[in-house]
């Protein structure tokens, strides 16, 4: 099993973050362990940014989510 989610970097050693995948967390994978769509993951990451950076507009949170996801193995743009 990977140490961190390949999609969002959540710690997979935390039982609350593990899902049915060895490389994706419960938020980034579906019930079968498959990676969710980029839009679903993007929305979740944007929400996460908004929760701990409440002054961000929805557009800023989405832009930051896009930037963040490009650095993750599942979403890297070569």
Backbone as numpy.savetxt, mean C-alpha at the origin, in Angstrom:
# Nx Ny Nz CAx CAy CAz Cx Cy Cz
8.46 -15.92 3.63 7.62 -14.73 3.63 8.51 -13.49 3.63
8.07 -12.48 2.89 8.79 -11.21 2.83 8.67 -10.49 4.17
9.62 -9.61 4.44 9.62 -8.84 5.68 8.62 -7.67 5.61
8.51 -7.09 4.41 7.61 -5.95 4.20 6.77 -6.18 2.95
5.60 -5.58 2.93 4.70 -5.67 1.77 5.38 -5.08 0.55
5.36 -5.80 -0.56 5.96 -5.33 -1.80 5.16 -4.19 -2.42
3.98 -3.95 -1.93 3.11 -2.92 -2.49 3.15 -1.63 -1.69
3.22 -1.72 -0.35 3.15 -0.50 0.48 4.21 -0.43 1.59
4.98 -1.47 1.76 6.05 -1.55 2.77 5.53 -1.78 4.20
4.27 -2.16 4.36 3.77 -2.50 5.70 4.57 -3.68 6.24
4.82 -3.71 7.54 5.59 -4.81 8.13 4.77 -6.10 8.16
5.25 -7.11 7.47 4.51 -8.38 7.42 4.76 -9.25 8.65
5.69 -8.85 9.51 5.88 -9.59 10.76 4.83 -9.20 11.81
4.02 -8.19 11.51 2.91 -7.79 12.38 1.69 -8.63 11.99
1.19 -9.47 12.88 0.05 -10.32 12.55 -1.19 -9.54 12.08
-1.33 -8.29 12.53 -2.47 -7.47 12.12 -2.35 -6.99 10.67
-1.17 -7.09 10.10 -0.95 -6.63 8.73 -0.95 -7.78 7.73
-0.73 -8.97 8.20 -0.66 -10.12 7.29 -2.01 -10.47 6.72
-1.98 -10.85 5.45 -3.18 -11.33 4.79 -2.92 -12.73 4.28
-3.47 -13.05 3.12 -3.31 -14.39 2.54 -2.22 -14.44 1.48
-1.26 -13.55 1.57 -0.15 -13.49 0.63 1.16 -13.49 1.40
2.19 -14.04 0.80 3.51 -14.01 1.42 4.26 -12.72 1.15
3.76 -11.91 0.20 4.49 -10.69 -0.15 3.64 -9.41 -0.08
2.34 -9.54 0.14 1.47 -8.37 0.22 0.71 -8.38 1.54
0.49 -7.20 2.11 -0.26 -7.09 3.36 -1.76 -7.29 3.11
-2.50 -7.31 4.19 -3.95 -7.52 4.10 -4.66 -6.39 3.38
-4.09 -5.21 3.39 -4.72 -4.06 2.74 -4.46 -4.03 1.24
-3.34 -4.61 0.83 -2.96 -4.58 -0.59 -3.34 -5.85 -1.34
-3.79 -6.86 -0.61 -4.17 -8.11 -1.27 -5.63 -8.45 -0.98
-6.21 -9.22 -1.88 -7.59 -9.65 -1.69 -7.64 -10.93 -0.86
-8.81 -11.50 -0.71 -8.99 -12.68 0.13 -8.20 -13.89 -0.38
-7.91 -13.91 -1.68 -7.14 -15.01 -2.27 -5.64 -14.75 -2.23
-5.23 -13.58 -1.74 -3.81 -13.24 -1.67 -3.28 -12.54 -2.91
-4.17 -12.20 -3.84 -3.76 -11.50 -5.06 -3.67 -10.00 -4.82
-2.73 -9.36 -5.50 -2.56 -7.92 -5.38 -3.82 -7.22 -5.87
-4.30 -6.27 -5.09 -5.46 -5.47 -5.48 -5.05 -4.54 -6.63
-6.00 -3.89 -7.24 -5.71 -2.98 -8.34 -4.91 -1.78 -7.83
-4.19 -1.16 -8.73 -3.40 0.02 -8.38 -4.31 1.11 -7.80
-5.49 1.28 -8.35 -6.41 2.31 -7.86 -6.86 2.03 -6.42
-7.13 0.76 -6.10 -7.52 0.42 -4.72 -6.38 0.68 -3.75
-5.19 0.26 -4.12 -4.03 0.47 -3.25 -3.73 1.96 -3.13
-3.79 2.68 -4.24 -3.55 4.12 -4.24 -4.51 4.82 -3.29
-5.77 4.46 -3.34 -6.77 5.07 -2.45 -6.44 4.79 -0.99
-6.00 3.56 -0.70 -5.64 3.23 0.68 -4.42 3.99 1.17
-3.41 4.12 0.32 -2.21 4.86 0.70 -2.53 6.35 0.85
-3.35 6.90 -0.05 -3.75 8.30 0.06 -4.51 8.54 1.37
-5.36 7.60 1.73 -6.10 7.71 3.00 -5.14 7.69 4.18
-4.15 6.80 4.12 -3.13 6.71 5.17 -2.40 8.03 5.31
-1.97 8.63 4.18 -1.31 9.93 4.25 -2.23 10.98 4.86
-3.48 10.99 4.49 -4.43 11.97 5.01 -4.65 11.84 6.51
-4.57 10.63 7.01 -4.79 10.42 8.46 -3.67 11.00 9.29
-2.43 10.89 8.83 -1.35 11.42 9.65 -0.81 12.74 9.14
-1.37 13.26 8.06 -1.05 14.60 7.56 -2.39 15.27 7.22
-3.16 15.65 8.23 -4.54 16.11 8.01 -4.66 17.40 7.20
-3.58 18.15 7.01 -3.66 19.38 6.23 -3.57 19.14 4.73
-3.33 17.91 4.32 -3.25 17.60 2.88 -4.64 17.66 2.25
-4.69 18.19 1.06 -5.93 18.12 0.29 -6.01 16.70 -0.28
-7.19 16.27 -0.70 -7.30 14.95 -1.32 -6.37 14.81 -2.54
-6.23 15.87 -3.31 -5.36 15.84 -4.49 -3.91 15.67 -4.09
-3.48 16.37 -3.02 -2.10 16.24 -2.55 -1.84 14.83 -2.02
-2.79 14.29 -1.29 -2.63 12.93 -0.76 -2.52 11.92 -1.89
-3.31 12.08 -2.94 -3.24 11.17 -4.08 -1.92 11.32 -4.83
-1.44 12.55 -4.97 -0.16 12.77 -5.64 0.98 12.15 -4.84
0.94 12.29 -3.53 1.97 11.68 -2.69 1.88 10.15 -2.74
0.67 9.63 -2.78 0.50 8.18 -2.90 1.10 7.68 -4.21
0.86 8.40 -5.30 1.46 8.02 -6.59 2.98 7.98 -6.50
3.54 9.02 -5.92 5.00 9.10 -5.79 5.53 7.95 -4.92
4.89 7.70 -3.82 5.29 6.63 -2.90 5.22 5.26 -3.57
4.12 5.00 -4.25 3.94 3.68 -4.86 4.98 3.39 -5.94
5.47 4.41 -6.63 6.49 4.18 -7.65 7.77 3.60 -7.06
7.97 3.78 -5.75 9.18 3.25 -5.12 9.01 1.81 -4.62
7.79 1.28 -4.68 7.52 -0.07 -4.21 7.71 -1.09 -5.34
8.25 -2.27 -5.01 8.50 -3.29 -6.05 7.27 -3.63 -6.88
6.11 -3.68 -6.28 4.90 -4.07 -7.03 4.50 -3.01 -8.06
4.91 -1.77 -7.85 4.44 -0.66 -8.68 5.58 0.08 -9.37
6.80 -0.37 -9.21 7.95 0.34 -9.79 7.80 0.48 -11.29
8.16 1.66 -11.76 8.13 1.92 -13.20 9.57 1.97 -13.68
9.94 0.94 -14.42 11.33 0.88 -14.90 11.55 1.75 -16.11
